[in-house]
Amino acid sequence: MTRIHIPGILAMATIVVVSNILVQFLLLDGLLTWGAFTYPFAFLVTDVMNRVYGADAARRVVLVGFVTGVLCSLIGSQIMLQGDGFTYAAVALRVAFASGIGFLCAQMTDVLIFDRLRDGAWWRAPLASTLVGATLDTALFFTIAFSASLTFFGPAADAEINWAWGAAPFLTVGPEAPLWVSLAVADWGVKLSLALIALVPFRLIVARVLATRSAA
């Protein structure tokens, strides 16, 4: 790990920490959280590092983000909240596990796809890698964290998240479906939208960093 990677490391760690905090604040009657709008920028950090410094540097930054996320989850699991007469951890066991698996698998997949496409048009690698990575992240996280078909965590862990199993109108307007499915689709939609928006800062940041390196 070299000093030139420090900005990427700090950016990734900041995004992970901020997202873990903002996920506690709900939007649209709980359909989304504010964290849904900050977390996808982790892919932007990964892609910038990949473009400027290469895949190995990007993987190192991802590992820093993963460790930061694990630490946040450990802290959150020790914070007890009160609500509706119950005491519960701010971060449930299943949610913490799903978050770590989703992040690591999605980000490493992003690095791999970006590296394979890096020689194409400037937008192809960041767009394709983020779209695939974000989709994988959403699928892994919400399935592991909330799907009723996964029971290997045990009754105690399931009891912390069984609120997501109840039927609710899909995206608040459609036919009834498990609540967690609507949460997943809403989150996925935000990620895909931000993947397109992030192309602008990706282009600008990469150009600025490369120009600075050339002038040094």
GROMACS .gro file of C-alpha atoms in nm:
model
  216
    1MET     CA    1   0.000   0.000   0.000
    2THR     CA    2   0.155   0.331  -0.105
    3ARG     CA    3   0.085   0.691  -0.013
    4ILE     CA    4  -0.076   0.759  -0.352
    5HIS     CA    5  -0.358   0.522  -0.256
    6ILE     CA    6  -0.446   0.713   0.061
    7PRO     CA    7  -0.711   0.941  -0.101
    8GLY     CA    8  -0.891   0.636  -0.238
    9ILE     CA    9  -0.868   0.457   0.096
   10LEU     CA   10  -1.005   0.758   0.283
   11ALA     CA   11  -1.284   0.808   0.028
   12MET     CA   12  -1.391   0.443   0.048
   13ALA     CA   13  -1.380   0.435   0.428
   14THR     CA   14  -1.578   0.759   0.448
   15ILE     CA   15  -1.848   0.630   0.213
   16VAL     CA   16  -1.883   0.305   0.407
   17VAL     CA   17  -1.904   0.479   0.744
   18VAL     CA   18  -2.147   0.747   0.625
   19SER     CA   19  -2.366   0.488   0.452
   20ASN     CA   20  -2.381   0.275   0.767
   21ILE     CA   21  -2.504   0.580   0.956
   22LEU     CA   22  -2.750   0.703   0.695
   23VAL     CA   23  -2.909   0.359   0.650
   24GLN     CA   24  -3.082   0.425   0.981
   25PHE     CA   25  -3.284   0.713   0.829
   26LEU     CA   26  -3.583   0.612   0.618
   27LEU     CA   27  -3.743   0.764   0.310
   28LEU     CA   28  -4.073   0.703   0.129
   29ASP     CA   29  -4.234   0.521   0.421
   30GLY     CA   30  -3.929   0.300   0.464
   31LEU     CA   31  -3.897   0.198   0.100
   32LEU     CA   32  -3.550   0.355   0.086
   33THR     CA   33  -3.290   0.492   0.325
   34TRP     CA   34  -3.054   0.784   0.281
   35GLY     CA   35  -2.773   0.530   0.278
   36ALA     CA   36  -2.900   0.402  -0.056
   37PHE     CA   37  -2.785   0.729  -0.212
   38THR     CA   38  -2.432   0.730  -0.068
   39TYR     CA   39  -2.328   0.366  -0.078
   40PRO     CA   40  -2.325   0.332  -0.462
   41PHE     CA   41  -2.044   0.587  -0.481
   42ALA     CA   42  -1.818   0.314  -0.343
   43PHE     CA   43  -1.822   0.179  -0.699
   44LEU     CA   44  -1.706   0.518  -0.823
   45VAL     CA   45  -1.406   0.508  -0.589
   46THR     CA   46  -1.322   0.154  -0.698
   47ASP     CA   47  -1.344   0.241  -1.066
   48VAL     CA   48  -1.133   0.557  -1.034
   49MET     CA   49  -0.863   0.362  -0.851
   50ASN     CA   50  -0.880   0.089  -1.114
   51ARG     CA   51  -0.849   0.331  -1.404
   52VAL     CA   52  -0.566   0.536  -1.257
   53TYR     CA   53  -0.364   0.285  -1.053
   54GLY     CA   54  -0.476  -0.057  -1.177
   55ALA     CA   55  -0.676  -0.354  -1.052
   56ASP     CA   56  -0.444  -0.443  -0.764
   57ALA     CA   57  -0.477  -0.095  -0.613
   58ALA     CA   58  -0.855  -0.112  -0.653
   59ARG     CA   59  -0.867  -0.447  -0.473
   60ARG     CA   60  -0.667  -0.304  -0.182
   61VAL     CA   61  -0.911  -0.017  -0.148
   62VAL     CA   62  -1.203  -0.261  -0.159
   63LEU     CA   63  -1.048  -0.463   0.124
   64VAL     CA   64  -1.017  -0.146   0.331
   65GLY     CA   65  -1.385  -0.077   0.266
   66PHE     CA   66  -1.475  -0.433   0.365
   67VAL     CA   67  -1.284  -0.414   0.693
   68THR     CA   68  -1.439  -0.075   0.766
   69GLY     CA   69  -1.785  -0.217   0.701
   70VAL     CA   70  -1.721  -0.513   0.932
   71LEU     CA   71  -1.610  -0.279   1.210
   72CYS     CA   72  -1.922  -0.065   1.161
   73SER     CA   73  -2.139  -0.376   1.181
   74LEU     CA   74  -1.967  -0.494   1.498
   75ILE     CA   75  -2.023  -0.156   1.659
   76GLY     CA   76  -2.383  -0.144   1.538
   77SER     CA   77  -2.455  -0.493   1.675
   78GLN     CA   78  -2.367  -0.364   2.023
   79ILE     CA   79  -2.598  -0.061   2.004
   80MET     CA   80  -2.939  -0.150   2.144
   81LEU     CA   81  -3.249   0.042   2.038
   82GLN     CA   82  -3.602   0.058   2.178
   83GLY     CA   83  -3.917   0.043   1.966
   84ASP     CA   84  -4.273  -0.094   1.992
   85GLY     CA   85  -4.193  -0.239   2.332
   86PHE     CA   86  -3.893  -0.435   2.203
   87THR     CA   87  -3.518  -0.400   2.246
   88TYR     CA   88  -3.316  -0.481   1.935
   89ALA     CA   89  -2.966  -0.431   1.794
   90ALA     CA   90  -2.912  -0.144   1.552
   91VAL     CA   91  -2.752  -0.395   1.313
   92ALA     CA   92  -2.902  -0.745   1.302
   93LEU     CA   93  -2.673  -1.047   1.261
   94ARG     CA   94  -2.815  -1.146   0.923
   95VAL     CA   95  -2.800  -0.790   0.792
   96ALA     CA   96  -2.438  -0.748   0.900
   97PHE     CA   97  -2.335  -1.077   0.737
   98ALA     CA   98  -2.525  -0.996   0.417
   99SER     CA   99  -2.374  -0.648   0.400
  100GLY     CA  100  -2.019  -0.780   0.419
  101ILE     CA  101  -2.073  -1.059   0.165
  102GLY     CA  102  -2.259  -0.831  -0.075
  103PHE     CA  103  -1.997  -0.558  -0.058
  104LEU     CA  104  -1.694  -0.783  -0.103
  105CYS     CA  105  -1.839  -0.995  -0.385
  106ALA     CA  106  -1.986  -0.699  -0.573
  107GLN     CA  107  -1.678  -0.480  -0.546
  108MET     CA  108  -1.438  -0.757  -0.647
  109THR     CA  109  -1.661  -0.838  -0.943
  110ASP     CA  110  -1.659  -0.469  -1.036
  111VAL     CA  111  -1.278  -0.470  -1.033
  112LEU     CA  112  -1.262  -0.782  -1.252
  113ILE     CA  113  -1.509  -0.656  -1.514
  114PHE     CA  114  -1.353  -0.309  -1.527
  115ASP     CA  115  -1.010  -0.459  -1.581
  116ARG     CA  116  -1.138  -0.676  -1.866
  117LEU     CA  117  -1.301  -0.376  -2.039
  118ARG     CA  118  -1.045  -0.106  -1.962
  119ASP     CA  119  -0.920  -0.080  -2.322
  120GLY     CA  120  -1.262   0.006  -2.468
  121ALA     CA  121  -1.447   0.338  -2.476
  122TRP     CA  122  -1.387   0.537  -2.156
  123TRP     CA  123  -1.743   0.492  -2.030
  124ARG     CA  124  -1.784   0.122  -2.103
  125ALA     CA  125  -1.572  -0.019  -1.821
  126PRO     CA  126  -1.712   0.196  -1.536
  127LEU     CA  127  -2.071   0.162  -1.656
  128ALA     CA  128  -2.068  -0.214  -1.718
  129SER     CA  129  -1.872  -0.297  -1.403
  130THR     CA  130  -2.092  -0.080  -1.182
  131LEU     CA  131  -2.418  -0.211  -1.329
  132VAL     CA  132  -2.314  -0.573  -1.279
  133GLY     CA  133  -2.157  -0.508  -0.939
  134ALA     CA  134  -2.456  -0.309  -0.812
  135THR     CA  135  -2.699  -0.577  -0.930
  136LEU     CA  136  -2.496  -0.850  -0.762
  137ASP     CA  137  -2.471  -0.646  -0.443
  138THR     CA  138  -2.847  -0.593  -0.426
  139ALA     CA  139  -2.925  -0.959  -0.502
  140LEU     CA  140  -2.682  -1.095  -0.244
  141PHE     CA  141  -2.757  -0.845   0.030
  142PHE     CA  142  -3.135  -0.857   0.026
  143THR     CA  143  -3.156  -1.234  -0.030
  144ILE     CA  144  -2.914  -1.319   0.251
  145ALA     CA  145  -3.044  -1.050   0.486
  146PHE     CA  146  -3.418  -1.097   0.443
  147SER     CA  147  -3.528  -1.399   0.240
  148ALA     CA  148  -3.750  -1.634   0.442
  149SER     CA  149  -3.611  -1.929   0.245
  150LEU     CA  150  -3.274  -1.895   0.420
  151THR     CA  151  -3.307  -2.035   0.769
  152PHE     CA  152  -2.952  -2.141   0.857
  153PHE     CA  153  -2.900  -1.832   1.074
  154GLY     CA  154  -3.137  -1.973   1.334
  155PRO     CA  155  -3.466  -1.860   1.491
  156ALA     CA  156  -3.311  -1.579   1.697
  157ALA     CA  157  -3.149  -1.416   1.394
  158ASP     CA  158  -3.463  -1.465   1.185
  159ALA     CA  159  -3.675  -1.298   1.452
  160GLU     CA  160  -3.475  -0.979   1.406
  161ILE     CA  161  -3.568  -0.945   1.039
  162ASN     CA  162  -3.904  -1.125   1.002
  163TRP     CA  163  -4.075  -0.786   0.967
  164ALA     CA  164  -3.947  -0.792   0.609
  165TRP     CA  165  -4.139  -1.113   0.530
  166GLY     CA  166  -4.483  -0.956   0.555
  167ALA     CA  167  -4.688  -0.891   0.243
  168ALA     CA  168  -4.711  -0.533   0.120
  169PRO     CA  169  -4.804  -0.363  -0.210
  170PHE     CA  170  -4.507  -0.395  -0.445
  171LEU     CA  171  -4.326  -0.058  -0.443
  172THR     CA  172  -4.633   0.069  -0.250
  173VAL     CA  173  -4.857   0.058  -0.561
  174GLY     CA  174  -4.846  -0.292  -0.712
  175PRO     CA  175  -4.976  -0.636  -0.613
  176GLU     CA  176  -4.878  -0.774  -0.276
  177ALA     CA  177  -4.530  -0.921  -0.238
  178PRO     CA  178  -4.290  -0.975   0.052
  179LEU     CA  179  -4.178  -0.635   0.175
  180TRP     CA  180  -3.811  -0.714   0.128
  181VAL     CA  181  -3.865  -0.763  -0.247
  182SER     CA  182  -3.990  -0.405  -0.280
  183LEU     CA  183  -3.697  -0.283  -0.073
  184ALA     CA  184  -3.455  -0.468  -0.301
  185VAL     CA  185  -3.606  -0.336  -0.625
  186ALA     CA  186  -3.615   0.021  -0.495
  187ASP     CA  187  -3.252  -0.003  -0.384
  188TRP     CA  188  -3.152  -0.155  -0.719
  189GLY     CA  189  -3.322   0.128  -0.906
  190VAL     CA  190  -3.126   0.388  -0.710
  191LYS     CA  191  -2.799   0.204  -0.777
  192LEU     CA  192  -2.864   0.185  -1.151
  193SER     CA  193  -2.955   0.554  -1.168
  194LEU     CA  194  -2.643   0.655  -0.978
  195ALA     CA  195  -2.430   0.433  -1.202
  196LEU     CA  196  -2.524   0.660  -1.492
  197ILE     CA  197  -2.483   0.981  -1.293
  198ALA     CA  198  -2.143   0.871  -1.161
  199LEU     CA  199  -1.999   0.864  -1.514
  200VAL     CA  200  -1.967   1.242  -1.497
  201PRO     CA  201  -1.753   1.261  -1.179
  202PHE     CA  202  -1.563   0.951  -1.296
  203ARG     CA  203  -1.459   1.128  -1.615
  204LEU     CA  204  -1.369   1.449  -1.434
  205ILE     CA  205  -1.180   1.289  -1.146
  206VAL     CA  206  -0.978   1.056  -1.369
  207ALA     CA  207  -0.884   1.341  -1.603
  208ARG     CA  208  -0.778   1.558  -1.308
  209VAL     CA  209  -0.569   1.287  -1.142
  210LEU     CA  210  -0.398   1.186  -1.465
  211ALA     CA  211  -0.322   1.549  -1.547
  212THR     CA  212  -0.173   1.600  -1.201
  213ARG     CA  213   0.042   1.288  -1.236
  214SER     CA  214   0.165   1.399  -1.579
  215ALA     CA  215   0.259   1.740  -1.446
  216ALA     CA  216   0.445   1.598  -1.146
   0.00000   0.00000   0.00000
